[in-house]
mmCIF file of C-alpha atoms and ligand atoms in Angstrom:
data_model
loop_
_atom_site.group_PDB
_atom_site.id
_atom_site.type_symbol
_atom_site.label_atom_id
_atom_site.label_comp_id
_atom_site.label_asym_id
_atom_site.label_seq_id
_atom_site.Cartn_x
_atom_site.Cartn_y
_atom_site.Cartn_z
ATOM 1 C CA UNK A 152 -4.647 -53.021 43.878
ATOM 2 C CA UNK A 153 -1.014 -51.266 43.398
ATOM 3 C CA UNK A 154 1.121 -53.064 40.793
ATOM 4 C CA UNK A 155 4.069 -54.187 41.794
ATOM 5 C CA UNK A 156 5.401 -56.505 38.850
ATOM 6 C CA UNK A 157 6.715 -55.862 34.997
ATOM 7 C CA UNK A 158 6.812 -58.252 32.050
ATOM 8 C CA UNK A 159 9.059 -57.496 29.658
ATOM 9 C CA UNK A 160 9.602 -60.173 26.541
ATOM 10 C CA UNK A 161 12.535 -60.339 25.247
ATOM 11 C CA UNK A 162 12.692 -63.501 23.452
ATOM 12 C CA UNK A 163 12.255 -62.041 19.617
ATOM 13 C CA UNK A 164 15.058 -62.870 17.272
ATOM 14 C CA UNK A 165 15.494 -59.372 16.151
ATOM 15 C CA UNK A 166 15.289 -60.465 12.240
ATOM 16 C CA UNK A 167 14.361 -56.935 11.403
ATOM 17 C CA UNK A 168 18.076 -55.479 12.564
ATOM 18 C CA UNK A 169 20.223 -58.253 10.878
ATOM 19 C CA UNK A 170 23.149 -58.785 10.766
ATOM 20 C CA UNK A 171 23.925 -56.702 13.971
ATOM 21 C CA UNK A 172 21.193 -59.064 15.381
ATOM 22 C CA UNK A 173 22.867 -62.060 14.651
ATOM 23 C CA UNK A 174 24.989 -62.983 18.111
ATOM 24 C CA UNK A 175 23.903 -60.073 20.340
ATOM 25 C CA UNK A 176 20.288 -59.430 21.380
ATOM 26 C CA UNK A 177 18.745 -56.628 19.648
ATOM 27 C CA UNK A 178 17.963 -55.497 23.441
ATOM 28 C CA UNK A 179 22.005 -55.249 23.588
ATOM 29 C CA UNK A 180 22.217 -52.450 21.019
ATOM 30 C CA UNK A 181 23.369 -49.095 21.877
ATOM 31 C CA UNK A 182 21.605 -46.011 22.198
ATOM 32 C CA UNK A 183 23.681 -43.563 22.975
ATOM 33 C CA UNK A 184 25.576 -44.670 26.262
ATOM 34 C CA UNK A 185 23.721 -47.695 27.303
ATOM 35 C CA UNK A 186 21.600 -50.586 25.786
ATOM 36 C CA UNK A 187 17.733 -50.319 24.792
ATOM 37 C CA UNK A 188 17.028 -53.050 27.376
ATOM 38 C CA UNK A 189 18.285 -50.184 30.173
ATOM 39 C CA UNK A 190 15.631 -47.360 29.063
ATOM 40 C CA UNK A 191 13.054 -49.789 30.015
ATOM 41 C CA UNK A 192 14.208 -51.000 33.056
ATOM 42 C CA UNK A 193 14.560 -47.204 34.046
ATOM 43 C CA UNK A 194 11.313 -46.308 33.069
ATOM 44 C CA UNK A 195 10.075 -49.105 35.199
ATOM 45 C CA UNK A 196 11.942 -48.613 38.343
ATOM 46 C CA UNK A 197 10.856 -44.838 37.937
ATOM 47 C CA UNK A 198 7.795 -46.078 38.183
ATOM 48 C CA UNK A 199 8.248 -47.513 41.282
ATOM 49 C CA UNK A 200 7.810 -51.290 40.558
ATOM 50 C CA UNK A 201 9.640 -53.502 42.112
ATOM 51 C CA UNK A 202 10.198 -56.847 39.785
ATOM 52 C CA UNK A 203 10.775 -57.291 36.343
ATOM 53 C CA UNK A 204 10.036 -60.803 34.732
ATOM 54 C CA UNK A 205 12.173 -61.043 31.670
ATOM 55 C CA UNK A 206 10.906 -63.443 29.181
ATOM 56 C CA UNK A 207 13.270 -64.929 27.541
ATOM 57 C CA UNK A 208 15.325 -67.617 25.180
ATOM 58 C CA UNK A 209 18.418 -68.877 23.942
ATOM 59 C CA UNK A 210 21.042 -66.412 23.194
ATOM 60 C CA UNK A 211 19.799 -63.902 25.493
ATOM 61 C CA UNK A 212 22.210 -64.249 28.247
ATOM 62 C CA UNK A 213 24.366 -60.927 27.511
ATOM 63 C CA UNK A 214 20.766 -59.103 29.268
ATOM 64 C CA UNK A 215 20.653 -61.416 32.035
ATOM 65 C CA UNK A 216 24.359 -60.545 32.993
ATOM 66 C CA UNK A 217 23.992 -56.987 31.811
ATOM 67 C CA UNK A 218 21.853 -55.981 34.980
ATOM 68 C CA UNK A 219 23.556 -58.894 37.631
ATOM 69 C CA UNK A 220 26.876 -58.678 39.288
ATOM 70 C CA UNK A 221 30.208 -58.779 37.453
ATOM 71 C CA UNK A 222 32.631 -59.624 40.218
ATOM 72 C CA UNK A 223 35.781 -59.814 37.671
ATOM 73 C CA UNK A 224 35.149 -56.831 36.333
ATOM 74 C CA UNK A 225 34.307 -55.197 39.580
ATOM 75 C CA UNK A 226 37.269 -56.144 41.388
ATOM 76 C CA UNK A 227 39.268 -55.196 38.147
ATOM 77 C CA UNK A 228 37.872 -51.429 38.488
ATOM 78 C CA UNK A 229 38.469 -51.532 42.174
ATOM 79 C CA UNK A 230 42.067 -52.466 42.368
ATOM 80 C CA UNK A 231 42.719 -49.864 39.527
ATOM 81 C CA UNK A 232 40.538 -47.142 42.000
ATOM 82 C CA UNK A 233 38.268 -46.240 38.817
ATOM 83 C CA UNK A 234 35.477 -45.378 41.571
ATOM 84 C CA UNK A 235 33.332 -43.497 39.179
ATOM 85 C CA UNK A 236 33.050 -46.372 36.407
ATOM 86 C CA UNK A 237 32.871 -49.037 39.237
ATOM 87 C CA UNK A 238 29.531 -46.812 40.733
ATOM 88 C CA UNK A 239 28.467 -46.988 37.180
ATOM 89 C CA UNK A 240 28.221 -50.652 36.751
ATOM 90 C CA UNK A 241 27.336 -51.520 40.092
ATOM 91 C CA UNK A 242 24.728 -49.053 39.630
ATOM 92 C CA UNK A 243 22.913 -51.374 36.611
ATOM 93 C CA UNK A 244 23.259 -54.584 38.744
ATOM 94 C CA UNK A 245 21.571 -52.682 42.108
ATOM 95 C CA UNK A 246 18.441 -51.317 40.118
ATOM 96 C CA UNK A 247 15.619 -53.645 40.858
ATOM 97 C CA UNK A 248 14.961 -57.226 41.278
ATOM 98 C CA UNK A 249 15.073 -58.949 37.760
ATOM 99 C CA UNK A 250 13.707 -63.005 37.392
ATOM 100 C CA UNK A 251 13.844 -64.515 34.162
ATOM 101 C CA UNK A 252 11.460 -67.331 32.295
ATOM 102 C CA UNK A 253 11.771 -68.848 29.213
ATOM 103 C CA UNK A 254 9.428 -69.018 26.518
ATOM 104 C CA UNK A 255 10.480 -72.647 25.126
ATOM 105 C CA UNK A 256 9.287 -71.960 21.335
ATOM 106 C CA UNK A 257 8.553 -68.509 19.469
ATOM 107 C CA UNK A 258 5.288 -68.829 19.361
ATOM 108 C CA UNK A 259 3.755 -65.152 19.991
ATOM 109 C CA UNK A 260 3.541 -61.827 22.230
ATOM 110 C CA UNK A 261 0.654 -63.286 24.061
ATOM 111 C CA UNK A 262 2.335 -67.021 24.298
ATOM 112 C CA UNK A 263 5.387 -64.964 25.755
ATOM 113 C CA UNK A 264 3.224 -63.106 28.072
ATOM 114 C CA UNK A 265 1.598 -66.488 29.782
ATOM 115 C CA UNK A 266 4.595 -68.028 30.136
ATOM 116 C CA UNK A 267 4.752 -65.654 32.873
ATOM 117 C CA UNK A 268 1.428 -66.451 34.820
ATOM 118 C CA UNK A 269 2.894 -68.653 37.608
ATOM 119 C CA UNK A 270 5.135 -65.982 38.441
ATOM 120 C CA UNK A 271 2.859 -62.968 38.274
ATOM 121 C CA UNK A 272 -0.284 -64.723 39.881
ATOM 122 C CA UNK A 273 -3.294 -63.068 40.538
ATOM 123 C CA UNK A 274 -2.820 -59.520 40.511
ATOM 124 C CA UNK A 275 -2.351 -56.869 37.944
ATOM 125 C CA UNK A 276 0.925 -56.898 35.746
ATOM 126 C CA UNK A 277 2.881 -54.119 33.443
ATOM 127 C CA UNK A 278 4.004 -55.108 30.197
ATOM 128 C CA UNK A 279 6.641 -53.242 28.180
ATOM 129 C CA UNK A 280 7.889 -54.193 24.956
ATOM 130 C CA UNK A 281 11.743 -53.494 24.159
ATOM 131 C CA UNK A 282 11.200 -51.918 20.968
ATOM 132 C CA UNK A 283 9.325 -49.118 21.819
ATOM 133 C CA UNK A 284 11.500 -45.959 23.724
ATOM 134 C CA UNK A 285 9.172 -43.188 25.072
ATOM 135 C CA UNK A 286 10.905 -40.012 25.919
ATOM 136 C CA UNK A 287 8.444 -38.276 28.285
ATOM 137 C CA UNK A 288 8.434 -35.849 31.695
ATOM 138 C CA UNK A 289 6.276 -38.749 33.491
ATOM 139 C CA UNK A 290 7.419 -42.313 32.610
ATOM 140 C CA UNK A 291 5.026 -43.719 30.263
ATOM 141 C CA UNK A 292 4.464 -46.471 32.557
ATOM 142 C CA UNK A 293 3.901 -44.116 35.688
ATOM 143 C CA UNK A 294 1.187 -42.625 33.362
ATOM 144 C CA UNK A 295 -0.186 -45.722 33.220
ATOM 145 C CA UNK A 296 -0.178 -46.269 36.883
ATOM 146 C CA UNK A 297 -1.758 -43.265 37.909
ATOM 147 C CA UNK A 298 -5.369 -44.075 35.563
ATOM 148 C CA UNK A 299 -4.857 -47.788 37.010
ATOM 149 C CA UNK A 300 -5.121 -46.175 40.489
ATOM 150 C CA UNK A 301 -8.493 -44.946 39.357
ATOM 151 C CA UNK A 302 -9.997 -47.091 37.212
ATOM 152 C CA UNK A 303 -8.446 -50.671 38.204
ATOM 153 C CA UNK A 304 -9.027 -52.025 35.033
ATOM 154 C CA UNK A 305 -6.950 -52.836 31.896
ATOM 155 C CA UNK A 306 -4.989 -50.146 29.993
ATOM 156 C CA UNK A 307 -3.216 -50.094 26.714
ATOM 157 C CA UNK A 308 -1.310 -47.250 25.494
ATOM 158 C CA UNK A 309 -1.739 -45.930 22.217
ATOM 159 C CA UNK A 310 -0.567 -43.099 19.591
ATOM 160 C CA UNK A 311 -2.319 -41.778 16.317
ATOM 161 C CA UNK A 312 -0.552 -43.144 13.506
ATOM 162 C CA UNK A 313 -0.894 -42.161 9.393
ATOM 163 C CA UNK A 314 -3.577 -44.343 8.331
ATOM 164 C CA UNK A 315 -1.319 -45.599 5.604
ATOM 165 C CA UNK A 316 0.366 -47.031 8.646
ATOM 166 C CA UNK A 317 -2.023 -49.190 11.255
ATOM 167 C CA UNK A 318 -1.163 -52.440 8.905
ATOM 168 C CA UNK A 319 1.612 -52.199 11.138
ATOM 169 C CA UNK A 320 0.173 -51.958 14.825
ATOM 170 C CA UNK A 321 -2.359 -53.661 16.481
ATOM 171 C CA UNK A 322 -5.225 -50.953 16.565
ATOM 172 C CA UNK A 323 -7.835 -49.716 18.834
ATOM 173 C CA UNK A 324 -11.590 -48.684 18.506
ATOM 174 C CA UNK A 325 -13.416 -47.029 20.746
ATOM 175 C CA UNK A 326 -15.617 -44.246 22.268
ATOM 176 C CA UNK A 327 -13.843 -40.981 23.877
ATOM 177 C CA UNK A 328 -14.537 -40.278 27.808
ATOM 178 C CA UNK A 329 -15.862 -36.853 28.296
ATOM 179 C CA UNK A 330 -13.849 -36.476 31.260
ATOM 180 C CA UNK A 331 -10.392 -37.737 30.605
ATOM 181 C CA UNK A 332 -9.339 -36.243 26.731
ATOM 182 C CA UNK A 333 -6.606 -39.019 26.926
ATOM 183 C CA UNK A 334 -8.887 -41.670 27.364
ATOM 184 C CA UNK A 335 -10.840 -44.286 25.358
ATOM 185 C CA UNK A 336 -13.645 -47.280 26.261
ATOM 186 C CA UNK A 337 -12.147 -50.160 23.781
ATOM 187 C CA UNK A 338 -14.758 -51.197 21.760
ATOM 188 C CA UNK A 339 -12.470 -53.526 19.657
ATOM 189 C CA UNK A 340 -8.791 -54.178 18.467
ATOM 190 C CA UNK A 341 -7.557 -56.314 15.508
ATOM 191 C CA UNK A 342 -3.900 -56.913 15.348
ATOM 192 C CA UNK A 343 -2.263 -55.707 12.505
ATOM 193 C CA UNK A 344 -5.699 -54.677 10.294
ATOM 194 C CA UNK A 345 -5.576 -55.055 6.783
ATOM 195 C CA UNK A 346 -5.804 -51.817 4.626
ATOM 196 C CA UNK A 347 -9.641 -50.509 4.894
ATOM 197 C CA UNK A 348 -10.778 -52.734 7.307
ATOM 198 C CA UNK A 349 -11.003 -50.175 10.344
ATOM 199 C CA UNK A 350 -11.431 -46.324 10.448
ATOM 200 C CA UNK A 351 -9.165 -45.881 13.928
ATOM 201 C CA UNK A 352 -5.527 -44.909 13.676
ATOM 202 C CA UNK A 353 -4.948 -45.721 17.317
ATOM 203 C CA UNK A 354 -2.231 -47.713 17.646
ATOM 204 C CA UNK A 355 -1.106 -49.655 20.446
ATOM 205 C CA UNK A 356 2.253 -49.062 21.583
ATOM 206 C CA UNK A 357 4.541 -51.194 23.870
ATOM 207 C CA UNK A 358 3.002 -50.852 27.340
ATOM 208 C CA UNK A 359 0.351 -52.383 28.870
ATOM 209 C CA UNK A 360 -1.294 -52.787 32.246
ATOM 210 C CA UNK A 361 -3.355 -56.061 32.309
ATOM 211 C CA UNK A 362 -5.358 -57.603 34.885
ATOM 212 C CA UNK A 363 -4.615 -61.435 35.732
ATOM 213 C CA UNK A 364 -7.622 -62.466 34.017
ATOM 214 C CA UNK A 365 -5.658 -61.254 30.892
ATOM 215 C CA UNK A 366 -4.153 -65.382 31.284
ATOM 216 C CA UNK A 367 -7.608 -67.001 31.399
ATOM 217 C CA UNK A 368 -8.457 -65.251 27.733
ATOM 218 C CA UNK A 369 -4.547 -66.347 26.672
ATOM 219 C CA UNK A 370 -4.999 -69.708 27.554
ATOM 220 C CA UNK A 371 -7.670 -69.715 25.047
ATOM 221 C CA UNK A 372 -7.201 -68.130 22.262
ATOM 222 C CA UNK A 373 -6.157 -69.658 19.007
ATOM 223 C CA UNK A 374 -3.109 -68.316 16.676
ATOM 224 C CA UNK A 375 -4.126 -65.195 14.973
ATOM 225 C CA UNK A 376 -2.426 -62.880 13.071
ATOM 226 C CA UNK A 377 1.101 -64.408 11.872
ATOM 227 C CA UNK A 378 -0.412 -67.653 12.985
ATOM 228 C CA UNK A 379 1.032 -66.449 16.033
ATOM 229 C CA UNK A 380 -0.731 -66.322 19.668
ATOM 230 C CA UNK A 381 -1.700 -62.720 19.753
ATOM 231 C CA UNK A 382 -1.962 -60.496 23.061
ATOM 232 C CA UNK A 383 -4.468 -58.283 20.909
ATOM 233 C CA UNK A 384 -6.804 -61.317 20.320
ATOM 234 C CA UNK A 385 -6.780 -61.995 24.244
ATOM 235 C CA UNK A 386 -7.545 -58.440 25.100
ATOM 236 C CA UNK A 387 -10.120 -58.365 22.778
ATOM 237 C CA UNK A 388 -11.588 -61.442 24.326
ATOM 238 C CA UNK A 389 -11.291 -59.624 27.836
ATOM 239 C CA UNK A 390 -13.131 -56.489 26.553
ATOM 240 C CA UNK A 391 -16.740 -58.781 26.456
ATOM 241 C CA UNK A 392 -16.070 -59.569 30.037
ATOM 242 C CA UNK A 393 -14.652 -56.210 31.988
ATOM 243 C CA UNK A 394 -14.010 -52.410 30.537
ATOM 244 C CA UNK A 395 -11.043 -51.651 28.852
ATOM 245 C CA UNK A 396 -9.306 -48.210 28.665
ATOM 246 C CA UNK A 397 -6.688 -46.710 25.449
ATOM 247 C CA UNK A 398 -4.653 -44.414 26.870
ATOM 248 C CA UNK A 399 -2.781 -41.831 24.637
ATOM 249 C CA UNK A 400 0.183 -41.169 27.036
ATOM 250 C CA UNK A 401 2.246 -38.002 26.904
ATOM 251 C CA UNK A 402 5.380 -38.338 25.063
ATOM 252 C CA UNK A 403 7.500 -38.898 22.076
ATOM 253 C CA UNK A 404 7.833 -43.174 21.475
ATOM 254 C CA UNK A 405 10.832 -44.514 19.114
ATOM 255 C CA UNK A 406 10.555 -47.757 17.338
ATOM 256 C CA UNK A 407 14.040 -48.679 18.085
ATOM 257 C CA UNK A 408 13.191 -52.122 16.548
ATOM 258 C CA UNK A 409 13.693 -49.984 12.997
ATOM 259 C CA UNK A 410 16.515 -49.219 11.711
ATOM 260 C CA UNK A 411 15.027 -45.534 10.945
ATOM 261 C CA UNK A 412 13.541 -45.617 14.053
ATOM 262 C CA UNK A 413 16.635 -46.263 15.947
ATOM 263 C CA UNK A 414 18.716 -43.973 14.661
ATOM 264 C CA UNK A 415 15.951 -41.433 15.646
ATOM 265 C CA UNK A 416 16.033 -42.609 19.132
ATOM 266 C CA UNK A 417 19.878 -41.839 18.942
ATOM 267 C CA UNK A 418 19.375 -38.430 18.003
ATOM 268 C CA UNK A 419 16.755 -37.569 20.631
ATOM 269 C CA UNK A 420 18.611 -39.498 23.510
ATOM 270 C CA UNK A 421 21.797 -37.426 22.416
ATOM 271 C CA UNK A 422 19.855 -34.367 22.531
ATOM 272 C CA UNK A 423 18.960 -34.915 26.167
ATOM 273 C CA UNK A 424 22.424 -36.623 27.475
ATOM 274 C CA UNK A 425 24.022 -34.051 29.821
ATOM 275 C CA UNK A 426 27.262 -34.452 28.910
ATOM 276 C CA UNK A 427 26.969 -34.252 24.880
ATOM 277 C CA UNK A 428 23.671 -32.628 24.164
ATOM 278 C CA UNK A 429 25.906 -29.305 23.248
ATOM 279 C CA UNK A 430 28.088 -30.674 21.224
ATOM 280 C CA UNK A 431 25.732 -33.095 19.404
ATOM 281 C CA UNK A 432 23.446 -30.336 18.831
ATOM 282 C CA UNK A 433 26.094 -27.802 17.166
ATOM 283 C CA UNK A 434 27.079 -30.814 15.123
ATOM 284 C CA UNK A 435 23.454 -31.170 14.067
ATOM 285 C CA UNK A 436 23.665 -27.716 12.993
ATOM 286 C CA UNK A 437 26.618 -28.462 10.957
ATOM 287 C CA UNK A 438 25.672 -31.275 9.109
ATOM 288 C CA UNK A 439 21.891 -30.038 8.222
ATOM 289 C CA UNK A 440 23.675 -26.409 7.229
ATOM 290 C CA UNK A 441 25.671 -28.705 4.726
ATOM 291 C CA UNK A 442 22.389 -30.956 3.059
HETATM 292 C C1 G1P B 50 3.422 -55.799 18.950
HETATM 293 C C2 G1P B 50 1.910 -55.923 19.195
HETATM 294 C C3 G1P B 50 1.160 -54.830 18.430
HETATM 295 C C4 G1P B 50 1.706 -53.482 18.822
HETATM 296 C C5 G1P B 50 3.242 -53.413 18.635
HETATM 297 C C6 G1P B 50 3.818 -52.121 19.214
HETATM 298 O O1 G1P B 50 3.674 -56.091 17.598
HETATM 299 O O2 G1P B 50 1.477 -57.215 18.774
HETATM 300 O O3 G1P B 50 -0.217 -54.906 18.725
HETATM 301 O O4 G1P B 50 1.084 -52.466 18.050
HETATM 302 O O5 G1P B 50 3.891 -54.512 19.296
HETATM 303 O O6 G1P B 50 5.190 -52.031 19.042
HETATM 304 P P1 G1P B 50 5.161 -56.357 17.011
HETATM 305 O O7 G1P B 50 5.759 -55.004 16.761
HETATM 306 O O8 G1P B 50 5.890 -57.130 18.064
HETATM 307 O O9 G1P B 50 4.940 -57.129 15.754
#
């Protein structure tokens, strides 16, 4: 089975980045040149998929227009022959097919994620949370792709953290596969663990490759963690029925849903941008020559 569909949620209120949050989606800020929302949907139409659900609610509009048509502004950019900016924004609107849903009340990842299940059906789904950036020479989510080819089952990226810091994450425990030194069997997870309750610092990370079945164990499930419906309580719930894989992709991931984490995504995006890394990184020089 080849996947050929993405869920990404974007419904969150973005409390952790107010006041910028307050009347543009936290998907909507900058990094760099272009919004967070647009390194995911480039990661997953690098990856060859070819729909993106965008869960949704109210206020989130600005992303729905950000990747359609804009035939004011079009025309405007036409008329004035500004070919180059007009290829740039018709470029956004022409990247892959985008369908929204709404999830009705905040109520959890995995309540946003089976809001989705009449339009993903039965097949295998990606899921990509907004927050997390991954700078990497394979798209994280093509990573993904290529074990799903093999093993057909569900994956969930993770990353060592600082033990001092898997209150934070929903965490993974497992056994290591001789064969693949990227890979774990999932054992358990527990969303968000209390100090001293587990002894694994993988963390899960925004991207996930789940098999439909993922909505039977969601449909289920009672609020967890938060008193929210979890997506870690549902895959744990799938783990007693099929195999479950961790996979600790290549890459460096940015919490741009931090404000320290953002501002590190700005700096490595920067560093990369063809057209400033030069400058930014003499000016890098300059200020830590100065601390
Ligand atoms: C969500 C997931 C959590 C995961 C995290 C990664 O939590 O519930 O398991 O570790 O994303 O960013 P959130 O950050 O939305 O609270």
């Amino acid at each position: 089975m080849r996947i050929r569909k993405a869920v990404i949620p974007v419904a969150g209120l973005g409390t952790r980045f107010l006041p910028a949050t307050k009347a543009i989606p936290k998907e909507m800020l900058t990094v760099v040149d272009r919004p967070t929302i647009q390194y995911i949907v480039e990661e997953v139409v690098a990856s060859g998929i070819e729909q993106i659900i965008l869960v949704t609610s109210e206020g989130k509009s600005a992303i729905e227009n950000h990747f359609d048509f804009n035939y004011q502004l079009e025309t405007h950019l036409a008329q004035k022959g500004k070919t180059v900016l007009l290829e740039q924004v018709r470029h956004i609107s022409n990247l892959i097919d985008i369908v929204s849903v709404r999830q009705k009340k905040p109520l959890g990842l995995g309540h946003a994620i089976w809001v989705t299940r009449e339009v993903v059906g039965n097949e295998p789904f990606a899921v990509l949370l907004g927050d997390d950036l991954v700078v990497s020479e394979t798209p994280c989510c093509q990573q993904m792709l290529n074990l799903f080819a093999d093993v057909q089952e569900s994956i969930v990226a993770v990353l060592r953290v600082p033990q001092d810091q898997t209150h934070q994450y929903g965490i993974v425990e497992g056994q290591s596969t001789p064969d693949h030194k990227r890979v774990v069997v999932v054992d358990r997870l527990m969303e968000k663990p209390s100090p001293g309750t587990t002894d694994s610092n993988l963390a899960i990370i925004g991207r996930y490759i789940l098999r439909p079945e993922i909505f039977e164990e969601l449909s289920r499930i009672k609020p967890g963690h938060g008193g929210e419906i979890q997506l870690t309580d549902a895959l744990l719930a799938l783990t007693r029925k099929r195999t479950m894989y961790a996979y600790e992709f290549e890459g460096d991931r940015y919490d741009a849903g931090d404000k320290l984490g953002f501002l590190k995504a700005i700096v490595a995006f920067a560093l990369r941008h063809p057209d400033l890394k030069d400058a930014f990184r003499s000016h890098i020089k300059e200020v830590a020559a100065g601390l």
